[in-house]
CSV table of C-alpha atoms in Angstrom, one decimal:
chain,number,residue,atom,x,y,z
A,1249,GLY,CA,-43.4,65.3,27.1
A,1250,GLU,CA,-46.2,63.3,25.7
A,1251,ASP,CA,-45.4,60.3,23.5
A,1252,VAL,CA,-47.5,57.9,21.6
A,1253,GLU,CA,-46.0,54.6,20.3
A,1254,GLN,CA,-47.3,52.1,17.8
A,1255,SER,CA,-45.9,49.1,15.9
A,1256,LEU,CA,-45.1,50.0,12.3
A,1257,PHE,CA,-46.5,47.2,10.3
A,1258,LEU,CA,-49.3,44.6,10.5
A,1259,SER,CA,-50.2,42.0,7.8
A,1260,VAL,CA,-53.4,40.0,8.0
A,1261,ARG,CA,-55.4,37.8,5.7
A,1262,GLU,CA,-58.8,39.0,4.4
A,1263,GLY,CA,-61.6,37.9,6.7
A,1264,ASP,CA,-59.4,37.7,9.8
A,1265,SER,CA,-59.4,40.1,12.6
A,1266,SER,CA,-56.8,42.9,12.9
A,1267,VAL,CA,-55.6,44.3,16.2
A,1268,ILE,CA,-53.5,47.4,16.2
A,1269,ASN,CA,-51.9,48.4,19.5
A,1270,CYS,CA,-50.8,51.8,20.9
A,1271,THR,CA,-49.3,53.0,24.1
A,1272,TYR,CA,-49.4,56.6,25.4
A,1273,THR,CA,-47.8,58.5,28.2
A,1274,ASP,CA,-50.1,61.3,29.2
A,1275,SER,CA,-52.3,60.0,32.0
A,1276,SER,CA,-54.4,63.1,31.9
A,1277,SER,CA,-55.6,62.5,28.4
A,1278,THR,CA,-59.4,62.7,28.4
A,1279,TYR,CA,-59.9,61.4,24.8
A,1280,LEU,CA,-58.0,59.0,22.6
A,1281,TYR,CA,-58.5,58.6,18.9
A,1282,TRP,CA,-58.0,56.3,16.0
A,1283,TYR,CA,-57.5,57.8,12.6
A,1284,LYS,CA,-57.2,56.1,9.2
A,1285,GLN,CA,-55.0,57.4,6.3
A,1286,GLU,CA,-55.5,56.0,2.8
A,1287,PRO,CA,-52.8,56.6,0.1
A,1288,GLY,CA,-52.7,60.2,-1.0
A,1289,ALA,CA,-55.4,61.3,1.4
A,1290,GLY,CA,-55.6,63.1,4.7
A,1291,LEU,CA,-56.4,61.5,8.0
A,1292,GLN,CA,-59.9,60.4,8.6
A,1293,LEU,CA,-61.3,60.1,12.1
A,1294,LEU,CA,-62.4,56.5,12.7
A,1295,THR,CA,-63.5,56.5,16.3
A,1296,TYR,CA,-62.6,57.9,19.7
A,1297,ILE,CA,-63.0,56.8,23.3
A,1298,PHE,CA,-63.4,58.8,26.4
A,1299,SER,CA,-60.9,58.0,29.2
A,1300,ASN,CA,-63.5,56.7,31.6
A,1301,MET,CA,-64.6,54.0,29.2
A,1302,ASP,CA,-63.0,50.5,28.9
A,1303,MET,CA,-64.5,49.6,25.5
A,1304,LYS,CA,-66.3,51.1,22.6
A,1305,GLN,CA,-67.8,49.2,19.7
A,1306,ASP,CA,-68.8,50.7,16.4
A,1307,GLN,CA,-69.8,48.1,13.8
A,1308,ARG,CA,-66.6,46.2,12.8
A,1309,LEU,CA,-64.5,48.4,15.1
A,1310,THR,CA,-63.8,47.7,18.8
A,1311,VAL,CA,-61.6,50.0,20.8
A,1312,LEU,CA,-60.2,48.7,24.1
A,1313,LEU,CA,-58.6,51.1,26.7
A,1314,ASN,CA,-56.5,50.0,29.6
A,1315,LYS,CA,-56.0,53.2,31.4
A,1316,LYS,CA,-53.8,51.7,34.1
A,1317,ASP,CA,-51.3,50.5,31.5
A,1318,LYS,CA,-51.9,53.4,29.1
A,1319,HIS,CA,-52.7,50.9,26.4
A,1320,LEU,CA,-55.2,51.4,23.6
A,1321,SER,CA,-56.1,48.9,20.9
A,1322,LEU,CA,-58.2,48.9,17.7
A,1323,ARG,CA,-59.7,45.7,16.6
A,1324,ILE,CA,-61.1,45.4,13.1
A,1325,ALA,CA,-63.4,42.4,12.6
A,1326,ASP,CA,-63.6,40.6,9.2
A,1327,THR,CA,-60.8,42.7,7.8
A,1328,GLN,CA,-61.3,43.6,4.1
A,1329,THR,CA,-58.8,44.7,1.5
A,1330,GLY,CA,-60.4,48.2,1.7
A,1331,ASP,CA,-59.1,48.4,5.3
A,1332,SER,CA,-55.5,48.5,4.0
A,1333,ALA,CA,-54.2,51.9,5.2
A,1334,ILE,CA,-52.1,53.5,7.9
A,1335,TYR,CA,-53.8,53.7,11.3
A,1336,PHE,CA,-52.8,56.4,13.7
A,1337,CYS,CA,-53.4,56.5,17.4
A,1338,ALA,CA,-53.7,59.9,19.0
A,1339,GLU,CA,-54.1,61.4,22.5
A,1340,MET,CA,-55.4,64.8,23.3
A,1341,ASP,CA,-53.2,66.7,25.7
A,1342,SER,CA,-54.3,69.3,28.3
A,1343,SER,CA,-54.0,72.1,25.7
A,1344,TYR,CA,-56.3,70.3,23.3
A,1345,LYS,CA,-53.5,69.4,20.9
A,1346,LEU,CA,-53.6,66.0,19.3
A,1347,ILE,CA,-50.4,64.0,19.7
A,1348,PHE,CA,-50.1,61.3,17.1
A,1349,GLY,CA,-48.2,58.0,17.0
A,1350,SER,CA,-46.1,57.1,14.1
A,1351,GLY,CA,-48.8,55.1,12.5
A,1352,THR,CA,-49.3,51.3,11.8
A,1353,ARG,CA,-49.4,50.3,8.2
A,1354,LEU,CA,-52.0,47.5,7.8
A,1355,LEU,CA,-51.8,45.3,4.8
A,1356,VAL,CA,-54.7,43.0,4.1
A,1357,ARG,CA,-53.7,40.0,1.9
A,1358,PRO,CA,-56.4,38.4,-0.3
B,35,ASP,CA,-69.9,71.1,4.0
B,36,ALA,CA,-66.8,70.8,1.7
B,37,GLY,CA,-64.5,69.9,4.6
B,38,VAL,CA,-61.1,71.5,5.1
B,39,ILE,CA,-59.8,72.7,1.7
B,40,GLN,CA,-56.1,73.0,1.0
B,41,SER,CA,-54.4,74.3,-2.0
B,42,PRO,CA,-52.4,73.5,-4.0
B,43,ARG,CA,-52.6,69.7,-3.9
B,44,HIS,CA,-49.1,69.4,-5.3
B,45,GLU,CA,-46.2,72.0,-5.4
B,46,VAL,CA,-42.8,71.5,-7.0
B,47,THR,CA,-40.4,74.4,-6.5
B,48,GLU,CA,-36.7,75.1,-6.7
B,49,MET,CA,-34.6,75.6,-3.7
B,50,GLY,CA,-34.6,79.2,-2.5
B,51,GLN,CA,-38.0,80.0,-3.8
B,52,GLU,CA,-40.9,81.1,-1.6
B,53,VAL,CA,-43.7,78.7,-1.1
B,54,THR,CA,-47.2,79.5,0.2
B,55,LEU,CA,-49.6,76.8,1.2
B,56,ARG,CA,-53.3,77.7,1.8
B,57,CYS,CA,-56.1,76.4,4.0
B,58,LYS,CA,-59.8,77.0,4.4
B,59,PRO,CA,-61.1,75.5,7.6
B,60,ILE,CA,-64.6,74.2,8.1
B,61,SER,CA,-67.0,77.0,8.7
B,62,GLY,CA,-67.7,77.4,12.5
B,63,HIS,CA,-64.5,75.7,13.6
B,64,ASN,CA,-62.5,77.9,15.9
B,65,SER,CA,-59.2,76.0,15.9
B,66,LEU,CA,-56.7,75.4,13.1
B,67,PHE,CA,-53.6,73.3,13.0
B,68,TRP,CA,-50.8,72.9,10.5
B,69,TYR,CA,-49.0,69.5,10.4
B,70,ARG,CA,-46.1,68.2,8.4
B,71,GLN,CA,-45.8,64.5,7.5
B,72,THR,CA,-42.6,62.8,6.4
B,73,MET,CA,-41.5,59.2,6.4
B,74,MET,CA,-38.7,59.9,8.8
B,75,ARG,CA,-40.5,62.0,11.4
B,76,GLY,CA,-44.1,61.0,11.0
B,77,LEU,CA,-46.8,63.7,11.8
B,78,GLU,CA,-45.4,66.8,13.4
B,79,LEU,CA,-47.6,69.7,14.7
B,80,LEU,CA,-46.1,72.9,13.4
B,81,ILE,CA,-48.5,75.6,14.7
B,82,TYR,CA,-51.9,75.8,16.3
B,83,PHE,CA,-54.4,78.8,16.0
B,84,ASN,CA,-57.4,79.3,18.3
B,85,ASN,CA,-59.9,82.1,17.3
B,86,ASN,CA,-57.3,83.2,14.6
B,87,VAL,CA,-54.6,83.7,17.3
B,88,PRO,CA,-51.4,81.6,17.2
B,89,ILE,CA,-51.4,79.7,20.5
B,90,ASP,CA,-48.4,77.3,20.0
B,91,ASP,CA,-45.8,77.7,17.3
B,92,SER,CA,-43.1,75.6,19.1
B,93,GLY,CA,-43.2,73.1,16.3
B,94,MET,CA,-42.2,75.6,13.5
B,95,PRO,CA,-38.8,74.3,12.5
B,96,GLU,CA,-37.0,77.6,11.7
B,97,ASP,CA,-37.5,81.2,11.0
B,98,ARG,CA,-38.0,80.3,7.3
B,99,PHE,CA,-41.4,79.1,8.3
B,100,SER,CA,-44.2,81.5,9.1
B,101,ALA,CA,-48.0,81.1,9.4
B,102,LYS,CA,-50.9,83.5,9.4
B,103,MET,CA,-54.6,83.4,10.0
B,104,PRO,CA,-56.0,86.8,9.0
B,105,ASN,CA,-59.6,85.6,9.5
B,106,ALA,CA,-61.6,82.7,10.6
B,107,SER,CA,-61.9,81.2,7.1
B,108,PHE,CA,-58.3,81.3,5.8
B,109,SER,CA,-54.8,80.5,6.8
B,110,THR,CA,-51.4,80.4,5.1
B,111,LEU,CA,-48.1,78.6,5.8
B,112,LYS,CA,-45.2,80.2,4.1
B,113,ILE,CA,-41.6,78.9,3.6
B,114,GLN,CA,-39.0,81.4,2.5
B,115,PRO,CA,-36.5,80.4,1.3
B,116,SER,CA,-37.5,76.8,0.7
B,117,GLU,CA,-34.9,73.9,1.0
B,118,PRO,CA,-35.0,70.3,-0.2
B,119,ARG,CA,-35.4,69.1,3.4
B,120,ASP,CA,-38.8,70.9,3.5
B,121,SER,CA,-40.2,68.3,1.1
B,122,ALA,CA,-43.1,66.7,2.8
B,123,VAL,CA,-46.9,66.5,2.9
B,124,TYR,CA,-48.4,69.5,4.8
B,125,PHE,CA,-51.8,69.0,6.3
B,126,CYS,CA,-54.2,71.6,7.7
B,127,ALA,CA,-56.8,70.5,10.2
B,128,SER,CA,-59.6,72.3,12.0
B,129,SER,CA,-61.7,71.6,15.0
B,130,THR,CA,-64.1,73.2,17.5
B,131,VAL,CA,-61.9,72.4,20.5
B,132,GLY,CA,-60.0,75.2,22.1
B,133,LEU,CA,-59.0,76.9,25.3
B,134,GLY,CA,-61.6,76.4,28.0
B,135,GLN,CA,-63.8,74.2,25.9
B,136,LEU,CA,-64.6,70.6,26.6
B,137,LEU,CA,-65.5,69.4,23.2
B,138,ALA,CA,-62.6,67.1,22.8
B,139,ASN,CA,-64.6,64.3,21.4
B,140,TYR,CA,-64.9,66.2,18.1
B,141,GLY,CA,-61.3,65.4,17.2
B,142,TYR,CA,-59.9,67.1,14.1
B,143,THR,CA,-61.0,67.2,10.5
B,144,PHE,CA,-58.1,67.1,8.1
B,145,GLY,CA,-57.6,68.4,4.6
B,146,SER,CA,-56.2,66.3,1.8
B,147,GLY,CA,-52.8,67.8,2.2
B,148,THR,CA,-50.3,69.6,0.0
B,149,ARG,CA,-47.4,67.5,-1.3
B,150,LEU,CA,-44.4,69.8,-1.5
B,151,THR,CA,-41.3,68.9,-3.4
B,152,VAL,CA,-38.3,71.2,-3.3
B,153,VAL,CA,-35.6,70.4,-5.9
């Protein structure tokens, strides 16, 4: 079945760039997503990328997709303390269900 | 739009009691999803409705769990009887994606969740 894997934890200093990585298994995924979850809140859609794209940039966020290696990354430029949260990678399967990774907890140190 | 609305936000109940979680999806969305989040298992999809019809309930853990969607604006997830291992945060999400539709870029909109504690 489909599987999405992420590293569990990342710690960066405020002002540095953060890179969160994700691998997925379903080569037929047409869309891939990044969600953010702040403490006590639901998941918030950050950005998505269509599978025929290699890169998507949205302000401080850059998504890179290597479809051959089934590797997705999220880069956050100039990371701020407000970026501390759990970041989930997700792929959409052929029945339009989102399959989530386990989430990467990002800690931004002052 | 108020987003996806879930109630209650917190629920504490005793083992063996019936628990009902409620969800109001975004108006116009035709798909609704129930997820469970725990530290050990992460986010698990429990059940998925499309146009009020259950499409995939393979994630429902046991017969103690049941979900209904009587109309496009309301869904419930019921646990009867509840057990301590059911303690988790339960999320409802809605979307416009569905069978035969190619609107996958919309993703899902999540509610704030119900934190369930069974003691």
